[in-house]
Coordinates of C-alpha atoms and ligand atoms in Angstrom, one line a residue:
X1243 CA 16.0 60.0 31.9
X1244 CA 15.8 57.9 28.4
X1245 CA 12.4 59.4 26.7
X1246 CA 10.2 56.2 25.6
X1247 CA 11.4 56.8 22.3
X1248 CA 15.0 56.2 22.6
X1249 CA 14.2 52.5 24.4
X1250 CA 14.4 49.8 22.4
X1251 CA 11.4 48.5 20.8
X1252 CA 12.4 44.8 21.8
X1253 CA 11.5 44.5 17.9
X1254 CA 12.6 40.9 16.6
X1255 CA 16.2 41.4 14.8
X1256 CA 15.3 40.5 10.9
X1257 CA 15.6 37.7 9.5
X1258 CA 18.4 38.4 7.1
X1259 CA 20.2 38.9 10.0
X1260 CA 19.4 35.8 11.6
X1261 CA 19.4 33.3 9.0
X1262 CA 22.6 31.9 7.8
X1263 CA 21.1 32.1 4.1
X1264 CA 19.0 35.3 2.5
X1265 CA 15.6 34.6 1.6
X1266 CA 16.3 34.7 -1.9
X1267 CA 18.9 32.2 -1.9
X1268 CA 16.2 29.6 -3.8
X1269 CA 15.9 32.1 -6.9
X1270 CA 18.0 29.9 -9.1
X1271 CA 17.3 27.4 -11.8
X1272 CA 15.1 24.5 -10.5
X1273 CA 13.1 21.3 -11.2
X1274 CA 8.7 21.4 -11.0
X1275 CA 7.4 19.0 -8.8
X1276 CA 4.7 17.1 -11.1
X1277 CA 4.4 13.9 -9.1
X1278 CA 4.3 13.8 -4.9
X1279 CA 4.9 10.4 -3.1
X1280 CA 4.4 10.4 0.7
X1281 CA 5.3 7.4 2.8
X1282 CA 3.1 7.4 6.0
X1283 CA -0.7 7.5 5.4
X1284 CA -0.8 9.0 8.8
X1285 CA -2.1 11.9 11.0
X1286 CA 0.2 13.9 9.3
X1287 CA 1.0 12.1 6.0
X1288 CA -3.0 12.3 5.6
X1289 CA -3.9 15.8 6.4
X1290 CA -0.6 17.2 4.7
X1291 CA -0.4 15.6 1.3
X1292 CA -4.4 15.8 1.0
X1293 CA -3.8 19.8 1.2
X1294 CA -1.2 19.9 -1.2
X1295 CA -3.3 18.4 -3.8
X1296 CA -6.0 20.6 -2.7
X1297 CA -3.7 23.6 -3.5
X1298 CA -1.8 22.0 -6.2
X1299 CA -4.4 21.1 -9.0
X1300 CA -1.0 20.6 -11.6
X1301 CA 0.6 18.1 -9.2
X1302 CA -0.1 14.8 -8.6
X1303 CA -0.4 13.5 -5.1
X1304 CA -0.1 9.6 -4.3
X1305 CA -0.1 9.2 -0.1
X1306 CA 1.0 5.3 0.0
X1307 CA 1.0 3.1 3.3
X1308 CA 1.6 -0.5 4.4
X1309 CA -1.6 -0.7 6.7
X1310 CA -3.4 -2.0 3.8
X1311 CA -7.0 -1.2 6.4
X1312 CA -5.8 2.4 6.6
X1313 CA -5.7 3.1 3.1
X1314 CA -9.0 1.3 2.7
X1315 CA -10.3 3.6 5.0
X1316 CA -8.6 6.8 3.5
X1317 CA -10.4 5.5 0.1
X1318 CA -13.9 5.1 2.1
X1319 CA -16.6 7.5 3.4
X1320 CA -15.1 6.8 6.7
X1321 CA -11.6 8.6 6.7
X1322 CA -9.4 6.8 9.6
X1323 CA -8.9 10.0 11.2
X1324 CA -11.2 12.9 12.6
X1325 CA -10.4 16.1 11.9
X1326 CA -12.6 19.3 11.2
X1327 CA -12.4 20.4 7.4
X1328 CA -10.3 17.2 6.4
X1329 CA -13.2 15.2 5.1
X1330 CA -14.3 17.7 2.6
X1331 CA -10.6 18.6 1.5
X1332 CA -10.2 14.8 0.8
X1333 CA -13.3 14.1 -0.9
X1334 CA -13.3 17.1 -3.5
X1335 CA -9.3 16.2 -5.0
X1336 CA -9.6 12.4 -4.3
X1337 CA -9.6 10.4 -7.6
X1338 CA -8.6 13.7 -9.4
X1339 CA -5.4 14.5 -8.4
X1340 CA -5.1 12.8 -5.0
X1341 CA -4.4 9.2 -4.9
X1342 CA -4.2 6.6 -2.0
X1343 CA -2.5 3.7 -2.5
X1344 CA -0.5 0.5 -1.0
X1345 CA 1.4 0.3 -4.1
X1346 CA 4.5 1.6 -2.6
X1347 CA 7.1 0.6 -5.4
X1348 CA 4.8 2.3 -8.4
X1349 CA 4.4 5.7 -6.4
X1350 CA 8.3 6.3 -5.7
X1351 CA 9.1 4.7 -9.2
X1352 CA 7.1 7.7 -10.2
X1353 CA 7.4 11.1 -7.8
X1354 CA 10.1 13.7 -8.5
X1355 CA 9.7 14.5 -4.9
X1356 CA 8.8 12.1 -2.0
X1357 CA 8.0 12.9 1.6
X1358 CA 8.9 10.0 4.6
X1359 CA 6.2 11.0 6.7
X1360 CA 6.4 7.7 8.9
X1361 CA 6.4 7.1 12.6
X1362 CA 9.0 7.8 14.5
X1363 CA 8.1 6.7 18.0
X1364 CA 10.0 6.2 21.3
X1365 CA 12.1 3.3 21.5
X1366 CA 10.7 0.3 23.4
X1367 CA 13.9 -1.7 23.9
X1368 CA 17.9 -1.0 23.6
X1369 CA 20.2 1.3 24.0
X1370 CA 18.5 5.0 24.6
X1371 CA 14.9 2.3 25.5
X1372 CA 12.5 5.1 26.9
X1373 CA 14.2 8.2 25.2
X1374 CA 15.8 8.1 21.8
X1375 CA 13.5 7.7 18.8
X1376 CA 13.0 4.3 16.6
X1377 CA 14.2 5.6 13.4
X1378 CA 13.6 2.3 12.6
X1379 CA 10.7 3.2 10.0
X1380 CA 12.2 6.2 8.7
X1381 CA 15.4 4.0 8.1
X1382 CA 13.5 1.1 6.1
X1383 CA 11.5 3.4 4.1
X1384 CA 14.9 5.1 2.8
X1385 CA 15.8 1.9 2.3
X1386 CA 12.6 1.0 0.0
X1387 CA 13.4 4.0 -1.9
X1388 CA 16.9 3.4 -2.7
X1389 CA 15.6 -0.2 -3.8
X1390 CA 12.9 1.0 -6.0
X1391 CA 14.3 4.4 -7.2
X1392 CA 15.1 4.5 -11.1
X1393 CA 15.9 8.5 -11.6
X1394 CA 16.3 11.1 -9.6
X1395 CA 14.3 12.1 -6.4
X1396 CA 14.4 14.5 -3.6
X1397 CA 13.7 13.1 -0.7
X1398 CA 12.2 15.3 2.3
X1399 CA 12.5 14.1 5.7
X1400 CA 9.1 15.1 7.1
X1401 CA 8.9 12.8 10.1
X1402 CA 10.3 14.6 13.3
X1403 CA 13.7 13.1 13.6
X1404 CA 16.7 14.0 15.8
X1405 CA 19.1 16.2 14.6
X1406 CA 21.3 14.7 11.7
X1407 CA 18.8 12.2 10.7
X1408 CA 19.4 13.1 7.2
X1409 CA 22.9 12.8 7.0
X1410 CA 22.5 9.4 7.7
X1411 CA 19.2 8.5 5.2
X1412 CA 21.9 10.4 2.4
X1413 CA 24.4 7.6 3.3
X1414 CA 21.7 5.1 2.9
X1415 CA 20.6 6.3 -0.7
X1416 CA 23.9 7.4 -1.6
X1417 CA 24.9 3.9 -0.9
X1418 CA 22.3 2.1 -2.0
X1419 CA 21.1 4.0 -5.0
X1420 CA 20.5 2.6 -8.5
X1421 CA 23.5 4.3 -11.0
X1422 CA 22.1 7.0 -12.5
X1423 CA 19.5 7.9 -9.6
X1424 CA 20.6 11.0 -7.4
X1425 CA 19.0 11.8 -4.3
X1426 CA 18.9 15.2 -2.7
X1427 CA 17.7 15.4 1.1
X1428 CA 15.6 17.8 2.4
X1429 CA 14.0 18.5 6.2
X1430 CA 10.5 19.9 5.9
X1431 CA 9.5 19.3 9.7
X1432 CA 5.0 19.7 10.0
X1433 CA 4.4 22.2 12.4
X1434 CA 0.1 21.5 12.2
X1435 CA -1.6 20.6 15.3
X1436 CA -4.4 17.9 15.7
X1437 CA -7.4 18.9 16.1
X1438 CA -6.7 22.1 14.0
X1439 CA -4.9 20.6 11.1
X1440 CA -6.4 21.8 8.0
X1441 CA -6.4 24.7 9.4
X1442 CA -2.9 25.2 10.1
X1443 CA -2.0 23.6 6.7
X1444 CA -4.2 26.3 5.3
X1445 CA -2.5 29.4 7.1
X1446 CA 0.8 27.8 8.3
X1447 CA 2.8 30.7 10.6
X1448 CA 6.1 29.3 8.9
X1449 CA 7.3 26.5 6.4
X1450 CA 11.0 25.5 6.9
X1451 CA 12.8 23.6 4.4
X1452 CA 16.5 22.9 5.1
X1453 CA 18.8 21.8 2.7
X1454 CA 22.4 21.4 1.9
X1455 CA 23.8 24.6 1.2
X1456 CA 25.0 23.4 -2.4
X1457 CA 23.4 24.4 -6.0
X1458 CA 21.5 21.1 -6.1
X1459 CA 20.9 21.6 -2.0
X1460 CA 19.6 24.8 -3.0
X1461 CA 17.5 23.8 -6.1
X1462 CA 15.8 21.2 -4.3
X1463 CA 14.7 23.3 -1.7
X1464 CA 13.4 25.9 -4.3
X1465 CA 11.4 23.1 -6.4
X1466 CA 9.9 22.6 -2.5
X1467 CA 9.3 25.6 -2.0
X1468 CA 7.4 26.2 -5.4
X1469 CA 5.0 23.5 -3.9
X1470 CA 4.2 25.5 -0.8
X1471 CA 4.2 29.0 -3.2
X1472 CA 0.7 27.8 -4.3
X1473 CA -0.9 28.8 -1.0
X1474 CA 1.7 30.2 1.4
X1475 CA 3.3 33.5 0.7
X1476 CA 6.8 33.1 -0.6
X1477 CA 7.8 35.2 2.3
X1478 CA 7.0 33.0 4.8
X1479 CA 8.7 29.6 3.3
X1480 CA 12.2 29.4 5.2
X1481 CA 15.4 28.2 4.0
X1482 CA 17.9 27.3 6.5
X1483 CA 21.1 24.6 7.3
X1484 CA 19.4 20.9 7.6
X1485 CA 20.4 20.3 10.8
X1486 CA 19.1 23.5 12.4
X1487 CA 15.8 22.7 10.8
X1488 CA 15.5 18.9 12.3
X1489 CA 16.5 20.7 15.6
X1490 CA 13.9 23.8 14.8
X1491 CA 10.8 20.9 15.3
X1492 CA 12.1 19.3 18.8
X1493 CA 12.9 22.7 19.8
X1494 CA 9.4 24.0 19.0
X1495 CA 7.8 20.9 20.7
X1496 CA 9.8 21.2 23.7
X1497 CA 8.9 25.4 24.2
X1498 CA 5.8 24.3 23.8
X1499 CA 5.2 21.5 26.6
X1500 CA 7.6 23.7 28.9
X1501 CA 4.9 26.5 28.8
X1502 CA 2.1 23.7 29.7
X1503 CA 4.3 22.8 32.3
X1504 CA 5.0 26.0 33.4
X1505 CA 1.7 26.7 33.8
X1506 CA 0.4 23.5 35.4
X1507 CA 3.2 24.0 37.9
X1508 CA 1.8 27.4 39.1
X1509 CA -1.5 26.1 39.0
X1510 CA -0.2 23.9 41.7
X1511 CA 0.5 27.2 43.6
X1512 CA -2.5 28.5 43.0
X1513 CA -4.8 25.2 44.4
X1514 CA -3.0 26.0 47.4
X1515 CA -3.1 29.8 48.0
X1516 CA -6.3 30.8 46.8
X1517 CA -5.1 32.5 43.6
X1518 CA -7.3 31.6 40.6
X1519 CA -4.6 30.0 37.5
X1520 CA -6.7 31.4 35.0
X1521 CA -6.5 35.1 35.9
X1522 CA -3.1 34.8 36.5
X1523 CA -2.6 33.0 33.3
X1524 CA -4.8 36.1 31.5
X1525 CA -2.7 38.4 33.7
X1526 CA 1.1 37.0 32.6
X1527 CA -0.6 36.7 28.8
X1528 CA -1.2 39.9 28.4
X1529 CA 2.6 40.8 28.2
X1530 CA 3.7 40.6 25.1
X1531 CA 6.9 39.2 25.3
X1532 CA 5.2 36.0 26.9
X1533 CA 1.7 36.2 25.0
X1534 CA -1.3 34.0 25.6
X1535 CA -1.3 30.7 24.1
X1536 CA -0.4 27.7 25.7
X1537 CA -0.9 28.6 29.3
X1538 CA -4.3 27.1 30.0
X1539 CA -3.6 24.6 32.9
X1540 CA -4.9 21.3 32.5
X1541 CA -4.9 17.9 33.7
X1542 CA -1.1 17.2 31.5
X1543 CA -0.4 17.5 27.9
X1544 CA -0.7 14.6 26.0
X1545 CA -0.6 13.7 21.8
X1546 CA 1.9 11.5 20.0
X1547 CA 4.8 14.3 20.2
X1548 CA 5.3 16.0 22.7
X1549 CA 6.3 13.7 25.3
X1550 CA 8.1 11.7 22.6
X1551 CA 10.1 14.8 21.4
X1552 CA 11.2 15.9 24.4
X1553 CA 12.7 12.5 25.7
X1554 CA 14.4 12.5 22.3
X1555 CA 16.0 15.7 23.0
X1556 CA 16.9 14.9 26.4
X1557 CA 18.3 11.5 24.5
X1558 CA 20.2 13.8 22.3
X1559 CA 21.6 16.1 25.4
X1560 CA 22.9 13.5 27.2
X1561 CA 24.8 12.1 23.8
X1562 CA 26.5 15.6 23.4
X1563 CA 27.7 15.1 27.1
X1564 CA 25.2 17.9 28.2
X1565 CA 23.5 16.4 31.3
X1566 CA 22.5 20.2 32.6
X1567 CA 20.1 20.5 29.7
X1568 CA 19.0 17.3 29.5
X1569 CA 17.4 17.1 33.0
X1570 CA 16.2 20.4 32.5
X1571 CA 14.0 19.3 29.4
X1572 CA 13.8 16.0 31.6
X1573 CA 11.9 17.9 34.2
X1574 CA 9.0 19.0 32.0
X1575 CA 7.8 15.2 31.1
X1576 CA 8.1 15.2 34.9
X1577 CA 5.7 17.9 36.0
X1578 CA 3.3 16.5 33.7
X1579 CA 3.2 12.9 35.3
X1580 CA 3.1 15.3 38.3
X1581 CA -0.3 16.7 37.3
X1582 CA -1.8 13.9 36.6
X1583 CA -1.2 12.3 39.8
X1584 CA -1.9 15.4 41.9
X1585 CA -5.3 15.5 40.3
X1586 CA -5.9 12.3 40.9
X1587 CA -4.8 12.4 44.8
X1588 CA -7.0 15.5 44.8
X1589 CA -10.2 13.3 43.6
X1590 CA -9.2 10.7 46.0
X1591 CA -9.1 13.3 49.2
X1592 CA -12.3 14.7 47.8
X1593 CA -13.8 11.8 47.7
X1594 CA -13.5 10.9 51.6
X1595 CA -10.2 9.3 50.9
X1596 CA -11.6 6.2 49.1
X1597 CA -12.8 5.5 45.8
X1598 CA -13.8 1.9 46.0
X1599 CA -16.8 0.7 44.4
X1600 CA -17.5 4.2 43.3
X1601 CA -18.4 5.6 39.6
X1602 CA -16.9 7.7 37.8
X1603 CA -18.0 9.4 35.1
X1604 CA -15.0 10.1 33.3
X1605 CA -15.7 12.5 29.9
X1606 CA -13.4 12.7 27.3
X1607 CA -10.8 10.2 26.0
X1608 CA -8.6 11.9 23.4
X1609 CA -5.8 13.7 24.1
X1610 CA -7.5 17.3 23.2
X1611 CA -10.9 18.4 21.4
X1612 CA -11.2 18.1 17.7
X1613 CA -9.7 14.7 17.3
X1614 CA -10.0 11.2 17.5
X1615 CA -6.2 10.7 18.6
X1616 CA -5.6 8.7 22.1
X1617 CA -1.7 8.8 22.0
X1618 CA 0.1 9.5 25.8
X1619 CA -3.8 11.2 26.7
X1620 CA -3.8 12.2 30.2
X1621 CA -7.5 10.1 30.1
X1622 CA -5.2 6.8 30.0
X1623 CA -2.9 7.4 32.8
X1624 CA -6.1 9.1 34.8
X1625 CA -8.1 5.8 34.4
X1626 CA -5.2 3.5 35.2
X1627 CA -4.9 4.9 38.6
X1628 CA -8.8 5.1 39.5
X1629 CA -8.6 1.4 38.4
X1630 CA -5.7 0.9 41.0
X1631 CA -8.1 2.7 43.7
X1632 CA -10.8 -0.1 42.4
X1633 CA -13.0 2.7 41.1
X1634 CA -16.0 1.7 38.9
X1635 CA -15.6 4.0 35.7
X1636 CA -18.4 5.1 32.8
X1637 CA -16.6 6.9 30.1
X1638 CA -17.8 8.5 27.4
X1639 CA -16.2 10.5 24.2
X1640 CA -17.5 11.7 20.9
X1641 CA -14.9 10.6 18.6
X1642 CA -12.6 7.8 19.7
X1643 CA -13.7 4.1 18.9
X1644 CA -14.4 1.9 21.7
X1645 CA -11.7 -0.3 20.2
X1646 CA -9.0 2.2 20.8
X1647 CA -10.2 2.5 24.2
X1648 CA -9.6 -0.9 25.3
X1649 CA -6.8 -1.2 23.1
X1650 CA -5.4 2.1 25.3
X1651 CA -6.6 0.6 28.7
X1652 CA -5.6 -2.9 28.5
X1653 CA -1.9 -3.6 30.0
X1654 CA -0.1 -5.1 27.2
X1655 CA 1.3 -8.9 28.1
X1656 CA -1.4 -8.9 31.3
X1657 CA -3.7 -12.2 30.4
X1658 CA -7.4 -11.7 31.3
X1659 CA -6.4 -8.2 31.7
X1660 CA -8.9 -7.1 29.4
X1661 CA -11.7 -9.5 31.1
X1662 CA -11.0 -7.7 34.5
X1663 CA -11.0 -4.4 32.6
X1664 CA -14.4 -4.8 31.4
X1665 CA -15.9 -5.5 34.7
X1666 CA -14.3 -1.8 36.1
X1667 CA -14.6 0.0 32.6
X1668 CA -18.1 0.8 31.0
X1669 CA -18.2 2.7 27.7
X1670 CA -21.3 4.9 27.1
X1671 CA -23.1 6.7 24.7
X1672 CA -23.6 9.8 26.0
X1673 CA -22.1 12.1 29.1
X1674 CA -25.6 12.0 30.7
X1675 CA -25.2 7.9 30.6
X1676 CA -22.1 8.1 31.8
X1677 CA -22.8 10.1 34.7
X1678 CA -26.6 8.6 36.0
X1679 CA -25.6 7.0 39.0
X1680 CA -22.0 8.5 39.5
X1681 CA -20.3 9.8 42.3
X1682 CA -18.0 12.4 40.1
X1683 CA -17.7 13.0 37.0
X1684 CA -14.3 14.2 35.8
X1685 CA -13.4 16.0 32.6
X1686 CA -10.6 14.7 30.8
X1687 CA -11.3 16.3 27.3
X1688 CA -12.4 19.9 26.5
X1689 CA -14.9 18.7 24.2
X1690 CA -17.3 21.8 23.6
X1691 CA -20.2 19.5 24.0
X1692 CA -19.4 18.8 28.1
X1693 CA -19.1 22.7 28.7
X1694 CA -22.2 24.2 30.9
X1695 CA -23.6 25.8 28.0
X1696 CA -24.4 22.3 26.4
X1697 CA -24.9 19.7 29.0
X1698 CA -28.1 20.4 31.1
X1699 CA -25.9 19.9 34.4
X1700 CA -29.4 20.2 36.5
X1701 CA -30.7 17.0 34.7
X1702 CA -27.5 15.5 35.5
X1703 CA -27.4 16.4 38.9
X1704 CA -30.5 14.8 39.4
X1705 CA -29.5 11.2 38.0
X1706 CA -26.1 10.9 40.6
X1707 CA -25.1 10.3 43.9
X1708 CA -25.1 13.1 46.1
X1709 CA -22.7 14.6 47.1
X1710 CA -22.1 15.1 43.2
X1711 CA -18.6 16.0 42.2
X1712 CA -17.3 17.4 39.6
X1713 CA -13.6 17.3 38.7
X1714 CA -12.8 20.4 36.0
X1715 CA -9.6 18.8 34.8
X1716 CA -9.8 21.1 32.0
X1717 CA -11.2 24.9 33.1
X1718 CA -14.2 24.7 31.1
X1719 CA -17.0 24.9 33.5
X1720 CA -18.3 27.8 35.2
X1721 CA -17.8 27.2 39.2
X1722 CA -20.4 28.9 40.5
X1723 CA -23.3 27.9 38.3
X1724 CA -22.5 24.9 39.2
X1725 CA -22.7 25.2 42.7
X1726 CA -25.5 27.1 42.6
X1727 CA -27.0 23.6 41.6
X1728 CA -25.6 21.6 44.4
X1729 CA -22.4 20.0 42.6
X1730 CA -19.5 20.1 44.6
X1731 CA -17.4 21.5 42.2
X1732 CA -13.1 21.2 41.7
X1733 CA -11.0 22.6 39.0
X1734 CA -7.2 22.4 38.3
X1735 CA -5.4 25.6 39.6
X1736 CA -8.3 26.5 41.7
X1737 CA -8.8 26.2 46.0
X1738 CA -12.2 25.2 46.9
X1739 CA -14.2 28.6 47.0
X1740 CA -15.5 27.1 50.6
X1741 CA -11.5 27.5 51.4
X1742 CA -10.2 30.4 49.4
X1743 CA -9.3 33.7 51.4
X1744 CA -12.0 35.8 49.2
Ligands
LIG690 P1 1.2 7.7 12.3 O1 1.6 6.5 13.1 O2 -0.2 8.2 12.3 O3 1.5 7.4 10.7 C1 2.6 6.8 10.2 C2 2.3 5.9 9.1 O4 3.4 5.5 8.4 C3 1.6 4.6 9.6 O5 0.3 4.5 9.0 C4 2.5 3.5 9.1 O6 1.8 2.3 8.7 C5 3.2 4.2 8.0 N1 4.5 3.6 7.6 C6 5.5 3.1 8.4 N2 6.5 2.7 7.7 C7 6.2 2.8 6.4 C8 6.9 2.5 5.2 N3 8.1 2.0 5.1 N4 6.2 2.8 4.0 C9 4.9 3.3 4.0 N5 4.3 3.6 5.1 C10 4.9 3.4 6.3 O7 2.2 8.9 12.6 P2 2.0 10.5 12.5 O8 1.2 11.0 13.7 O9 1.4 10.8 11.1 O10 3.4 11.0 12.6 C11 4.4 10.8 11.6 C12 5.6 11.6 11.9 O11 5.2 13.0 11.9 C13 6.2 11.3 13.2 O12 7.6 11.5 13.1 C14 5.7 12.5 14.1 O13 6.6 12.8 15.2 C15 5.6 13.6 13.2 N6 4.6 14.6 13.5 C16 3.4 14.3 14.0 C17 2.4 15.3 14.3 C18 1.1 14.9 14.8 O14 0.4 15.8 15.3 N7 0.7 13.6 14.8 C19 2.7 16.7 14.1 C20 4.0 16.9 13.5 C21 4.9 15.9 13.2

């Protein structure tokens, strides 16, 4: 018998076996980065550039938009986005060496490097409608820098982008280009999550550039990485091939939703066997090939990317003629439209098969905790089918504008959509206003303020309709304190204790 010794460690191989180019392949003769453009004024323009500067005192950082009101807001007290730590990283470089502007032509005219940090969303219409990204931004703002561009620039592609995106912004500059202005393309795709930017920013578990594997390839990538070399150890900055960097992101994204997925899927399992999702999430984490993070079951993922990402890689599957794979990515979108409709038949059958004319007090709104970001949250698709059931709903978050929120719920095109809206939709202040008079409430969010250690759940008991639901779309609450107060309470991946085999 093998001794434990002689097994294999199941050690990752090392990266200068893996990667095509050494580490050290960026030690040559380079340009510094003085001046930084960024088109995109966005969740991740924003947070990304402002750190830079933060890090960078010698290099000057211009983040440039078209939304004239965002950059307003990025020069005011009150920032357009929410995010812990941001607010203090802006204020103490603003005006010193971080600069936000609508000035687009001065700050390209400018930078030595320039990131495209614009939206690439899902296209609406046309071929690849529903899947395939709009590189529509991404391709007008090469465009604006090939127009305004008077020496040389490296241009870094950090939008996420299907996979040889930059192939075709080169042709773009290369054809478009002022004489005498050379462009070198970079991918640097942003790994940060919301809710947790600054600090991923901070601390970042990797920083790939790709490049062109040609001297001036290679000596943009090092002026890059000289950038990142003021907080991130040299070590962990990643050179690779462009395309398998533009592929690295959507890859990433789409591990990532699979694992919610995954877990969401057993959680089905688990509502109907008795087995608790959490302990067998805790159980399966523990192994250390699989590891803990992203396996807490929830209502469905939601956020601006992931969603988006994967449909563009299943976009991209089927255009390689790989239909296999790109129903097999297809299928994690799917189990998380799944969720969110089993949940919400679960609340229906809960509550006696009908929610007419009932409230529901519906807590939380953004897509996660920590940020003020609505994109594809699980709250919007939640609400749109209570509203089809003729539900009255009270919904409360802490950070998302009431603007947003109708913006989110109203069904674009529908005249007096909004008007009807209104007389289904109340917003409120607070959870305990949300939830006086309510038949359920249902967690959406896992803000910290609506966990059991922070709401008084007996004074909210007392305000509602009995029997008083609760719906733990999140796993944040403790069960059975809660039915020790008289809530009838139901979480995601959980049978009713009434009904489990304990
Ligand atoms: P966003 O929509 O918040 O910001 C994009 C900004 O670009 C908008 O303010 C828009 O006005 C501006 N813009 C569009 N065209 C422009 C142009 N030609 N010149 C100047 N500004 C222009 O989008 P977000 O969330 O910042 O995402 C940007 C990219 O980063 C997307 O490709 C996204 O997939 C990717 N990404 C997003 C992450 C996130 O957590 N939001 C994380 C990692 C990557």
């Amino acid at each position: 018998m093998a001794s434990v010794d002689s097994l294999p460690s199941g050690a990752v191989t090392p990266a200068s076996e893996r990667l095509s180019r050494p580490l050290d392949s960026i030690d040559i003769p380079h340009k510094q980065v003085k001046k930084i453009c960024c088109l995109g004024a966005g969740y991740v323009g924003g947070p990304t550039c402002a750190v830079i500067a933060y890090k960078s005192p010698n290099v000057i950082v211009t983040i440039v938009d078209l939304n004239k009101a965002r950059i307003d807001a990025w020069n005011s007290d009150d920032l357009p986005i929410y995010e812990p730590g941001l607010e203090e990283v802006v204020k103490s470089v603003r005006g010193k060496n971080l600069f936000f502007s609508t000035d687009v032509d001065t700050a390209i005219k400018e930078a030595d490097l320039i990131f495209v940090s614009v939206n690439t969303p899902t296209k609406k219409s046309g071929i690849g409608k529903g899947y395939a990204a709009d590189l529509g931004y991404v391709e007008s703002a090469t465009r604006h820098i090939a127009k305004v561009a008077e020496s040389d620039k490296i241009v870094v592609e950090k939008s996420t982008v299907p996979c040889r995106t930059a192939q075709s912004m080169r042709k773009i500059l290369e054809s478009n280009g002022k004489p005498g202005a050379r462009f070198d393309i970079l991918s640097n795709p942003e790994f940060l999550a919301e809710g947790t930017a600054i600090r991923d920013l901070f601390a970042p578990d990797r920083v790939l550039i790709g490049s062109l594997d040609t001297p001036n390839g290679r000596a943009a990538a090092a002026s890059l990485a000289d950038v990142y070399a003021n907080w991130v150890p040299r070590k962990q900055v990643i050179t690779m091939n462009l395309w398998s960097s533009e592929l690295s992101k959507l890859a990433a994204n789409a591990l990532l939703a699979q694992r919610i997925s995954s877990i969401n899927a057993l959680s089905a399992i688990c509502e109907a066997t008795g087995a608790d999702v959490d302990e067998v999430s805790y159980a399966v984490g523990l192994d250390s090939r699989i590891g803990p993070k992203f396996l807490k079951a929830s209502v469905g993922f939601g956020g601006s990317c992931f969603q988006k990402d994967i449909l563009n890689l299943v976009y991209l599957s089927e255009s390689l003629h790989l239909p296999d794979v790109a129903e097999y990515w297809r299928q994690v979108v799917e189990m998380n439209e799944s969720q969110k409709r089993r949940f919400t038949q679960r609340i229906i059958s809960s509550l006696f098969n009908t929610l007419t004319g009932k409230r529901l007090a519906v807590l939380g709104f953004a897509f996660k905790k920590d940020t003020g970001d609505t994109r594809e949250s699980a709250a919007i698709t939640l609400i749109k089918y209570f509203r089809q059931e003729q539900a009255k709903i009270a919904l409360y978050d802490p950070k998302v504008e009431e603007s947003q929120i109708w913006f989110d719920l109203a069904e674009p095109g529908v005249v007096d959509d909004v008007t009807a809206l209104k007389k289904q939709v109340t917003i409120t202040s607070s959870a305990y206003e949300a939830a006086a008079g309510a038949d359920a409430i249902v967690i959406c969010t896992e803000w910290d303020e609506f966990r059991d250690t922070k709401l008084d759940y007996e004074k909210i008991y007392a305000t509602m309709n009995k029997p008083a639901f609760i719906f733990d779309g999140r796993l944040i609450l403790n069960q059975k304190k809660l039915e020790k107060i008289g809530f009838k309470v139901e979480c995601i991946g959980r049978s009713r204790l009434e009904e489990s085999f304990e």
